[in-house]
């Protein structure tokens, strides 16, 4: 019982002493400041480089000169020409559609034209003979009128059969599809044995030398857009490579949904390196010059003036800086 009472008394004393704030010990003077070790990812190096500014744009590469070749008559495809990626010249055979029925129609039309021509010749001889008889008083003038009317009808019939023959020949020619331009096969949508209907797409052809960038920029940047201004962009598929072009055309109206301005950038495609359909991202180069660059994340804007923490000779110090052009795409600032 005495042991328990003594323990409680000791606990009370310790608690009472703990509740009483002790006097603070005097500070100990030292010349050493604890060192902080910085990891590589905590340090960014200021570099000398080129900074660019201007409206951002994005878009897709396309060929200015292109053509979609469609079937002008229906039937079964019996022959095709070039394959995907092949170079074609103007007039090269692309596809041939079965034309047996069209050939029969042409032969029948030729026979009709021949028969109509025979009828015209006979009607002309009848007119000539009747004219001589009327002049000699052997027949009445009304007989000449009937002969003249028969000649006119025969000529009209001849003209009709000739028109039908021309239409049949045109359809026969439509069964043989030829390239309307020199270029490269971008899409081939038909194979031998396919049955196509009039208007069905067969080939898509492009001229790689006429590549351009169809892009768009925000309407807020309209004042920075002028024809002939340089555009610097990157193309997906060519990482790290930059391409340049010039603004060729600017749309006179903004998109009613996105409020963006469409524009076309003329680009040289030396060696056919750029391909239609690739996505591109870049900017209109309104300003471009050499500068000292640091990452935007390294700028401290919590104070009245922007500053950076500079590590020099093992000491980190806060340095006020003046900022220039920002490149939000590269996330650097001058």
mmCIF file of C-alpha atoms in Angstrom:
data_model
loop_
_atom_site.group_PDB
_atom_site.id
_atom_site.type_symbol
_atom_site.label_atom_id
_atom_site.label_comp_id
_atom_site.label_asym_id
_atom_site.label_seq_id
_atom_site.Cartn_x
_atom_site.Cartn_y
_atom_site.Cartn_z
ATOM 1 C CA UNK A 1 0.000 0.000 0.000
ATOM 2 C CA UNK A 2 2.901 2.373 0.890
ATOM 3 C CA UNK A 3 4.625 1.409 -2.381
ATOM 4 C CA UNK A 4 1.597 2.528 -4.451
ATOM 5 C CA UNK A 5 1.254 5.809 -2.523
ATOM 6 C CA UNK A 6 4.903 6.631 -3.123
ATOM 7 C CA UNK A 7 4.590 5.960 -6.849
ATOM 8 C CA UNK A 8 1.600 8.284 -7.199
ATOM 9 C CA UNK A 9 3.453 10.977 -5.305
ATOM 10 C CA UNK A 10 6.436 10.661 -7.612
ATOM 11 C CA UNK A 11 4.204 10.873 -10.685
ATOM 12 C CA UNK A 12 2.573 14.023 -9.351
ATOM 13 C CA UNK A 13 5.885 15.629 -8.770
ATOM 14 C CA UNK A 14 7.122 14.810 -12.222
ATOM 15 C CA UNK A 15 3.896 16.107 -13.727
ATOM 16 C CA UNK A 16 4.025 19.268 -11.688
ATOM 17 C CA UNK A 17 7.590 19.884 -12.706
ATOM 18 C CA UNK A 18 6.673 19.239 -16.336
ATOM 19 C CA UNK A 19 3.814 21.733 -16.196
ATOM 20 C CA UNK A 20 6.160 24.440 -14.976
ATOM 21 C CA UNK A 21 7.938 25.985 -17.942
ATOM 22 C CA UNK A 22 11.690 25.719 -17.490
ATOM 23 C CA UNK A 23 13.883 28.671 -18.179
ATOM 24 C CA UNK A 24 15.291 28.629 -21.742
ATOM 25 C CA UNK A 25 18.981 27.821 -21.961
ATOM 26 C CA UNK A 26 21.196 30.471 -23.529
ATOM 27 C CA UNK A 27 21.920 30.003 -27.293
ATOM 28 C CA UNK A 28 25.163 28.347 -28.173
ATOM 29 C CA UNK A 29 27.250 30.276 -30.671
ATOM 30 C CA UNK A 30 28.544 28.302 -33.694
ATOM 31 C CA UNK A 31 30.211 29.214 -36.992
ATOM 32 C CA UNK A 32 28.906 26.175 -38.870
ATOM 33 C CA UNK A 33 25.566 26.177 -40.786
ATOM 34 C CA UNK A 34 24.032 22.764 -41.545
ATOM 35 C CA UNK A 35 24.743 21.850 -45.191
ATOM 36 C CA UNK A 36 21.874 21.015 -47.587
ATOM 37 C CA UNK A 37 22.607 18.539 -50.316
ATOM 38 C CA UNK A 38 20.759 19.303 -53.596
ATOM 39 C CA UNK A 39 19.671 16.499 -55.888
ATOM 40 C CA UNK A 40 20.316 16.882 -59.644
ATOM 41 C CA UNK A 41 16.607 17.345 -60.313
ATOM 42 C CA UNK A 42 16.573 20.295 -57.894
ATOM 43 C CA UNK A 43 19.032 22.288 -59.976
ATOM 44 C CA UNK A 44 18.424 23.895 -63.391
ATOM 45 C CA UNK A 45 21.207 25.419 -65.438
ATOM 46 C CA UNK A 46 20.808 28.767 -67.175
ATOM 47 C CA UNK A 47 21.759 28.380 -70.831
ATOM 48 C CA UNK A 48 22.384 30.667 -73.775
ATOM 49 C CA UNK A 49 19.961 29.892 -76.595
ATOM 50 C CA UNK A 50 17.354 31.203 -78.996
ATOM 51 C CA UNK A 51 13.924 32.162 -77.732
ATOM 52 C CA UNK A 52 10.860 32.496 -79.916
ATOM 53 C CA UNK A 53 7.478 34.070 -79.360
ATOM 54 C CA UNK A 54 4.336 34.289 -81.414
ATOM 55 C CA UNK A 55 0.861 32.780 -81.809
ATOM 56 C CA UNK A 56 0.665 29.027 -81.377
ATOM 57 C CA UNK A 57 -0.839 27.004 -84.195
ATOM 58 C CA UNK A 58 -1.650 23.396 -84.958
ATOM 59 C CA UNK A 59 -2.867 21.633 -88.057
ATOM 60 C CA UNK A 60 -2.375 18.883 -90.605
ATOM 61 C CA UNK A 61 -0.148 18.579 -93.653
ATOM 62 C CA UNK A 62 -1.941 18.228 -96.968
ATOM 63 C CA UNK A 63 -1.168 18.405 -100.676
ATOM 64 C CA UNK A 64 -2.388 21.503 -102.476
ATOM 65 C CA UNK A 65 -2.691 19.567 -105.762
ATOM 66 C CA UNK A 66 -4.660 16.341 -105.389
ATOM 67 C CA UNK A 67 -7.378 14.424 -107.195
ATOM 68 C CA UNK A 68 -9.933 11.730 -106.420
ATOM 69 C CA UNK A 69 -10.575 9.506 -109.437
ATOM 70 C CA UNK A 70 -14.092 8.020 -109.466
ATOM 71 C CA UNK A 71 -15.788 5.448 -111.678
ATOM 72 C CA UNK A 72 -17.863 7.089 -114.394
ATOM 73 C CA UNK A 73 -19.624 3.844 -115.299
ATOM 74 C CA UNK A 74 -20.660 0.769 -113.368
ATOM 75 C CA UNK A 75 -19.360 -2.747 -113.812
ATOM 76 C CA UNK A 76 -16.677 -5.211 -112.819
ATOM 77 C CA UNK A 77 -13.061 -4.043 -112.579
ATOM 78 C CA UNK A 78 -10.973 -6.150 -114.941
ATOM 79 C CA UNK A 79 -7.603 -4.351 -114.634
ATOM 80 C CA UNK A 80 -5.846 -1.907 -112.361
ATOM 81 C CA UNK A 81 -2.698 0.139 -112.792
ATOM 82 C CA UNK A 82 -0.355 1.525 -110.117
ATOM 83 C CA UNK A 83 -0.129 0.413 -106.494
ATOM 84 C CA UNK A 84 -0.069 2.498 -103.321
ATOM 85 C CA UNK A 85 2.920 4.862 -103.321
ATOM 86 C CA UNK A 86 3.671 4.436 -107.036
ATOM 87 C CA UNK A 87 4.526 7.460 -109.153
ATOM 88 C CA UNK A 88 2.113 8.096 -112.029
ATOM 89 C CA UNK A 89 2.167 10.351 -115.050
ATOM 90 C CA UNK A 90 -0.757 12.175 -116.561
ATOM 91 C CA UNK A 91 -2.698 9.786 -118.808
ATOM 92 C CA UNK A 92 -1.440 6.560 -117.179
ATOM 93 C CA UNK A 93 -3.993 3.748 -116.900
ATOM 94 C CA UNK A 94 -5.502 3.480 -113.420
ATOM 95 C CA UNK A 95 -8.353 0.999 -113.862
ATOM 96 C CA UNK A 96 -10.441 -0.634 -116.566
ATOM 97 C CA UNK A 97 -14.072 -1.585 -116.006
ATOM 98 C CA UNK A 98 -15.704 -4.408 -117.968
ATOM 99 C CA UNK A 99 -17.235 -2.906 -121.124
ATOM 100 C CA UNK A 100 -18.754 -5.799 -123.106
ATOM 101 C CA UNK A 101 -22.274 -4.377 -122.989
ATOM 102 C CA UNK A 102 -20.967 -0.929 -123.875
ATOM 103 C CA UNK A 103 -19.070 -2.374 -126.818
ATOM 104 C CA UNK A 104 -22.245 -4.037 -128.079
ATOM 105 C CA UNK A 105 -24.085 -0.734 -127.752
ATOM 106 C CA UNK A 106 -21.419 1.015 -129.815
ATOM 107 C CA UNK A 107 -21.600 -1.604 -132.593
ATOM 108 C CA UNK A 108 -25.393 -1.325 -132.654
ATOM 109 C CA UNK A 109 -25.144 2.464 -132.783
ATOM 110 C CA UNK A 110 -22.776 2.301 -135.723
ATOM 111 C CA UNK A 111 -25.250 0.089 -137.617
ATOM 112 C CA UNK A 112 -28.059 2.529 -136.880
ATOM 113 C CA UNK A 113 -26.005 5.436 -138.166
ATOM 114 C CA UNK A 114 -25.252 3.526 -141.380
ATOM 115 C CA UNK A 115 -28.949 2.721 -141.950
ATOM 116 C CA UNK A 116 -29.947 6.323 -141.273
ATOM 117 C CA UNK A 117 -27.339 7.566 -143.731
ATOM 118 C CA UNK A 118 -28.736 5.224 -146.409
ATOM 119 C CA UNK A 119 -32.228 6.600 -145.755
ATOM 120 C CA UNK A 120 -30.948 10.169 -146.105
ATOM 121 C CA UNK A 121 -29.229 9.363 -149.406
ATOM 122 C CA UNK A 122 -32.412 7.759 -150.768
ATOM 123 C CA UNK A 123 -34.532 10.711 -149.643
ATOM 124 C CA UNK A 124 -32.088 13.107 -151.303
ATOM 125 C CA UNK A 125 -32.306 11.229 -154.616
ATOM 126 C CA UNK A 126 -36.094 11.304 -154.389
ATOM 127 C CA UNK A 127 -36.021 15.067 -153.862
ATOM 128 C CA UNK A 128 -33.696 15.546 -156.837
ATOM 129 C CA UNK A 129 -35.878 13.397 -159.107
ATOM 130 C CA UNK A 130 -39.117 15.051 -157.992
ATOM 131 C CA UNK A 131 -37.600 18.498 -158.503
ATOM 132 C CA UNK A 132 -36.803 17.629 -162.135
ATOM 133 C CA UNK A 133 -40.300 16.280 -162.702
ATOM 134 C CA UNK A 134 -41.929 19.373 -161.231
ATOM 135 C CA UNK A 135 -39.787 21.544 -163.493
ATOM 136 C CA UNK A 136 -40.987 19.569 -166.522
ATOM 137 C CA UNK A 137 -44.626 19.728 -165.432
ATOM 138 C CA UNK A 138 -44.852 15.964 -165.004
ATOM 139 C CA UNK A 139 -45.896 16.018 -161.291
ATOM 140 C CA UNK A 140 -47.500 18.518 -158.992
ATOM 141 C CA UNK A 141 -45.498 20.666 -156.592
ATOM 142 C CA UNK A 142 -47.089 18.944 -153.615
ATOM 143 C CA UNK A 143 -45.133 15.805 -154.504
ATOM 144 C CA UNK A 144 -41.923 17.794 -154.134
ATOM 145 C CA UNK A 145 -43.093 19.061 -150.761
ATOM 146 C CA UNK A 146 -43.663 15.496 -149.580
ATOM 147 C CA UNK A 147 -40.191 14.433 -150.814
ATOM 148 C CA UNK A 148 -38.573 17.416 -149.089
ATOM 149 C CA UNK A 149 -40.330 16.593 -145.812
ATOM 150 C CA UNK A 150 -39.176 12.968 -146.050
ATOM 151 C CA UNK A 151 -35.573 14.161 -146.559
ATOM 152 C CA UNK A 152 -35.763 16.405 -143.486
ATOM 153 C CA UNK A 153 -37.096 13.523 -141.390
ATOM 154 C CA UNK A 154 -34.328 11.230 -142.603
ATOM 155 C CA UNK A 155 -31.690 13.831 -141.708
ATOM 156 C CA UNK A 156 -33.167 14.256 -138.220
ATOM 157 C CA UNK A 157 -33.063 10.485 -137.739
ATOM 158 C CA UNK A 158 -29.423 10.423 -138.811
ATOM 159 C CA UNK A 159 -28.537 13.163 -136.357
ATOM 160 C CA UNK A 160 -30.251 11.264 -133.537
ATOM 161 C CA UNK A 161 -28.416 8.034 -134.220
ATOM 162 C CA UNK A 162 -25.105 9.888 -134.401
ATOM 163 C CA UNK A 163 -25.749 11.445 -130.979
ATOM 164 C CA UNK A 164 -26.565 8.052 -129.508
ATOM 165 C CA UNK A 165 -23.385 6.606 -130.984
ATOM 166 C CA UNK A 166 -21.294 9.459 -129.507
ATOM 167 C CA UNK A 167 -22.847 8.866 -126.070
ATOM 168 C CA UNK A 168 -22.103 5.134 -126.290
ATOM 169 C CA UNK A 169 -18.514 5.800 -127.280
ATOM 170 C CA UNK A 170 -18.157 8.265 -124.381
ATOM 171 C CA UNK A 171 -19.423 5.623 -121.936
ATOM 172 C CA UNK A 172 -17.002 3.146 -123.453
ATOM 173 C CA UNK A 173 -14.186 5.621 -122.829
ATOM 174 C CA UNK A 174 -15.407 6.190 -119.274
ATOM 175 C CA UNK A 175 -14.821 2.496 -118.586
ATOM 176 C CA UNK A 176 -11.076 3.159 -118.893
ATOM 177 C CA UNK A 177 -9.927 5.409 -116.052
ATOM 178 C CA UNK A 178 -6.704 7.368 -116.602
ATOM 179 C CA UNK A 179 -4.659 9.593 -114.315
ATOM 180 C CA UNK A 180 -5.690 13.259 -114.646
ATOM 181 C CA UNK A 181 -2.361 14.489 -113.221
ATOM 182 C CA UNK A 182 1.226 13.564 -112.468
ATOM 183 C CA UNK A 183 1.799 12.584 -108.852
ATOM 184 C CA UNK A 184 1.849 9.729 -106.370
ATOM 185 C CA UNK A 185 -0.865 7.226 -105.475
ATOM 186 C CA UNK A 186 -2.042 8.109 -101.951
ATOM 187 C CA UNK A 187 -5.036 5.743 -101.773
ATOM 188 C CA UNK A 188 -6.136 2.828 -103.934
ATOM 189 C CA UNK A 189 -9.705 1.792 -103.157
ATOM 190 C CA UNK A 190 -10.291 -0.865 -105.801
ATOM 191 C CA UNK A 191 -8.981 -4.292 -106.802
ATOM 192 C CA UNK A 192 -9.470 -6.582 -109.771
ATOM 193 C CA UNK A 193 -12.853 -8.280 -109.553
ATOM 194 C CA UNK A 194 -14.556 -5.531 -107.564
ATOM 195 C CA UNK A 195 -17.956 -4.451 -108.846
ATOM 196 C CA UNK A 196 -18.246 -0.673 -108.748
ATOM 197 C CA UNK A 197 -21.077 1.736 -109.386
ATOM 198 C CA UNK A 198 -20.839 5.147 -111.057
ATOM 199 C CA UNK A 199 -19.223 7.661 -108.702
ATOM 200 C CA UNK A 200 -17.369 5.082 -106.589
ATOM 201 C CA UNK A 201 -13.866 6.297 -105.571
ATOM 202 C CA UNK A 202 -11.055 4.339 -107.205
ATOM 203 C CA UNK A 203 -7.808 6.281 -106.568
ATOM 204 C CA UNK A 204 -6.564 9.321 -104.690
ATOM 205 C CA UNK A 205 -3.545 11.061 -106.191
ATOM 206 C CA UNK A 206 -1.388 13.821 -104.689
ATOM 207 C CA UNK A 207 1.550 15.926 -105.799
ATOM 208 C CA UNK A 208 4.065 15.816 -102.877
ATOM 209 C CA UNK A 209 5.855 18.889 -104.201
ATOM 210 C CA UNK A 210 2.811 21.020 -103.379
ATOM 211 C CA UNK A 211 2.655 20.234 -99.646
ATOM 212 C CA UNK A 212 1.172 22.841 -97.288
ATOM 213 C CA UNK A 213 0.123 23.097 -93.659
ATOM 214 C CA UNK A 214 -3.569 23.709 -92.994
ATOM 215 C CA UNK A 215 -3.586 25.164 -89.491
ATOM 216 C CA UNK A 216 -5.525 27.391 -87.139
ATOM 217 C CA UNK A 217 -4.699 29.979 -84.487
ATOM 218 C CA UNK A 218 -6.759 31.663 -81.789
ATOM 219 C CA UNK A 219 -8.709 34.722 -82.917
ATOM 220 C CA UNK A 220 -6.988 36.734 -80.159
ATOM 221 C CA UNK A 221 -3.762 36.470 -82.204
ATOM 222 C CA UNK A 222 -5.279 37.775 -85.444
ATOM 223 C CA UNK A 223 -3.280 41.023 -85.285
ATOM 224 C CA UNK A 224 -0.017 39.032 -85.467
ATOM 225 C CA UNK A 225 -0.984 37.268 -88.714
ATOM 226 C CA UNK A 226 0.135 38.595 -92.083
ATOM 227 C CA UNK A 227 0.702 36.891 -95.411
ATOM 228 C CA UNK A 228 4.357 36.011 -95.894
ATOM 229 C CA UNK A 229 5.214 35.750 -92.187
ATOM 230 C CA UNK A 230 7.478 32.844 -91.209
ATOM 231 C CA UNK A 231 5.992 29.848 -89.380
ATOM 232 C CA UNK A 232 8.222 27.421 -87.457
ATOM 233 C CA UNK A 233 6.709 24.024 -86.679
ATOM 234 C CA UNK A 234 7.449 20.431 -85.751
ATOM 235 C CA UNK A 235 5.856 17.374 -87.330
ATOM 236 C CA UNK A 236 4.818 14.286 -85.448
ATOM 237 C CA UNK A 237 7.072 11.506 -86.675
ATOM 238 C CA UNK A 238 10.156 13.755 -86.976
ATOM 239 C CA UNK A 239 10.962 14.340 -83.328
ATOM 240 C CA UNK A 240 13.447 17.142 -82.657
ATOM 241 C CA UNK A 241 13.375 18.448 -86.257
ATOM 242 C CA UNK A 242 12.018 21.891 -87.078
ATOM 243 C CA UNK A 243 10.522 22.969 -90.382
ATOM 244 C CA UNK A 244 9.728 26.417 -91.715
ATOM 245 C CA UNK A 245 7.109 27.821 -94.043
ATOM 246 C CA UNK A 246 5.367 31.073 -94.851
ATOM 247 C CA UNK A 247 1.736 32.083 -94.453
ATOM 248 C CA UNK A 248 0.087 31.812 -97.859
ATOM 249 C CA UNK A 249 -3.570 32.540 -97.091
ATOM 250 C CA UNK A 250 -5.622 33.644 -94.085
ATOM 251 C CA UNK A 251 -9.335 32.892 -93.758
ATOM 252 C CA UNK A 252 -11.518 36.022 -93.753
ATOM 253 C CA UNK A 253 -13.833 34.636 -91.034
ATOM 254 C CA UNK A 254 -13.402 32.787 -87.739
ATOM 255 C CA UNK A 255 -14.773 29.324 -87.060
ATOM 256 C CA UNK A 256 -18.225 29.825 -85.482
ATOM 257 C CA UNK A 257 -17.604 27.082 -82.905
ATOM 258 C CA UNK A 258 -13.911 27.301 -81.951
ATOM 259 C CA UNK A 259 -13.425 30.987 -82.823
ATOM 260 C CA UNK A 260 -10.130 30.077 -84.460
ATOM 261 C CA UNK A 261 -8.730 31.527 -87.669
ATOM 262 C CA UNK A 262 -7.828 29.056 -90.422
ATOM 263 C CA UNK A 263 -4.692 29.688 -92.457
ATOM 264 C CA UNK A 264 -2.573 27.876 -95.026
ATOM 265 C CA UNK A 265 1.225 27.758 -94.762
ATOM 266 C CA UNK A 266 3.269 27.129 -97.875
ATOM 267 C CA UNK A 267 6.156 24.767 -97.079
ATOM 268 C CA UNK A 268 9.009 23.481 -99.233
ATOM 269 C CA UNK A 269 9.087 19.699 -99.333
ATOM 270 C CA UNK A 270 12.552 18.993 -100.641
ATOM 271 C CA UNK A 271 12.979 15.286 -101.314
ATOM 272 C CA UNK A 272 9.345 14.546 -100.452
ATOM 273 C CA UNK A 273 10.185 14.084 -96.784
ATOM 274 C CA UNK A 274 6.912 15.468 -95.441
ATOM 275 C CA UNK A 275 3.784 13.381 -95.927
ATOM 276 C CA UNK A 276 0.143 14.378 -96.170
ATOM 277 C CA UNK A 277 -1.968 13.657 -93.112
ATOM 278 C CA UNK A 278 0.775 14.204 -90.509
ATOM 279 C CA UNK A 279 -0.036 16.389 -87.502
ATOM 280 C CA UNK A 280 2.034 19.559 -87.038
ATOM 281 C CA UNK A 281 2.437 21.948 -84.125
ATOM 282 C CA UNK A 282 4.294 25.264 -84.146
ATOM 283 C CA UNK A 283 4.037 29.022 -83.968
ATOM 284 C CA UNK A 284 4.063 32.147 -86.094
ATOM 285 C CA UNK A 285 7.528 33.617 -85.496
ATOM 286 C CA UNK A 286 6.852 37.211 -84.469
ATOM 287 C CA UNK A 287 10.056 37.493 -82.405
ATOM 288 C CA UNK A 288 13.205 35.400 -82.386
ATOM 289 C CA UNK A 289 16.576 36.256 -80.807
ATOM 290 C CA UNK A 290 19.422 34.928 -78.646
ATOM 291 C CA UNK A 291 18.923 35.156 -74.886
ATOM 292 C CA UNK A 292 19.877 33.721 -71.496
ATOM 293 C CA UNK A 293 17.194 31.141 -70.750
ATOM 294 C CA UNK A 294 15.973 29.490 -67.572
ATOM 295 C CA UNK A 295 12.992 27.171 -66.996
ATOM 296 C CA UNK A 296 9.806 28.979 -66.062
ATOM 297 C CA UNK A 297 9.516 26.759 -62.982
ATOM 298 C CA UNK A 298 12.760 28.253 -61.626
ATOM 299 C CA UNK A 299 11.267 31.745 -61.368
ATOM 300 C CA UNK A 300 10.021 32.789 -57.922
ATOM 301 C CA UNK A 301 7.173 35.282 -58.316
ATOM 302 C CA UNK A 302 6.032 35.290 -54.679
ATOM 303 C CA UNK A 303 7.734 38.623 -53.947
ATOM 304 C CA UNK A 304 7.416 42.089 -55.360
ATOM 305 C CA UNK A 305 10.014 41.279 -58.030
ATOM 306 C CA UNK A 306 10.732 38.002 -59.814
ATOM 307 C CA UNK A 307 13.789 36.194 -58.507
ATOM 308 C CA UNK A 308 15.742 32.958 -58.729
ATOM 309 C CA UNK A 309 17.801 30.995 -56.212
ATOM 310 C CA UNK A 310 21.388 30.941 -57.472
ATOM 311 C CA UNK A 311 23.875 28.339 -56.252
ATOM 312 C CA UNK A 312 27.444 29.658 -56.400
ATOM 313 C CA UNK A 313 30.534 28.522 -54.528
ATOM 314 C CA UNK A 314 28.457 26.227 -52.378
ATOM 315 C CA UNK A 315 26.120 29.004 -51.270
ATOM 316 C CA UNK A 316 22.491 29.513 -52.337
ATOM 317 C CA UNK A 317 21.380 33.114 -52.643
ATOM 318 C CA UNK A 318 18.205 34.817 -53.847
ATOM 319 C CA UNK A 319 18.787 37.041 -56.880
ATOM 320 C CA UNK A 320 16.263 39.470 -58.372
ATOM 321 C CA UNK A 321 16.010 39.098 -62.176
ATOM 322 C CA UNK A 322 14.387 40.959 -65.061
ATOM 323 C CA UNK A 323 12.224 38.797 -67.340
ATOM 324 C CA UNK A 324 11.826 39.143 -71.087
ATOM 325 C CA UNK A 325 10.115 36.938 -73.676
ATOM 326 C CA UNK A 326 8.356 33.787 -72.532
ATOM 327 C CA UNK A 327 8.139 30.617 -74.580
ATOM 328 C CA UNK A 328 5.238 28.704 -73.085
ATOM 329 C CA UNK A 329 5.699 25.839 -75.513
ATOM 330 C CA UNK A 330 9.299 25.197 -74.447
ATOM 331 C CA UNK A 331 8.523 26.342 -70.875
ATOM 332 C CA UNK A 332 11.481 28.731 -70.748
ATOM 333 C CA UNK A 333 11.774 32.442 -70.138
ATOM 334 C CA UNK A 334 14.335 35.095 -71.044
#
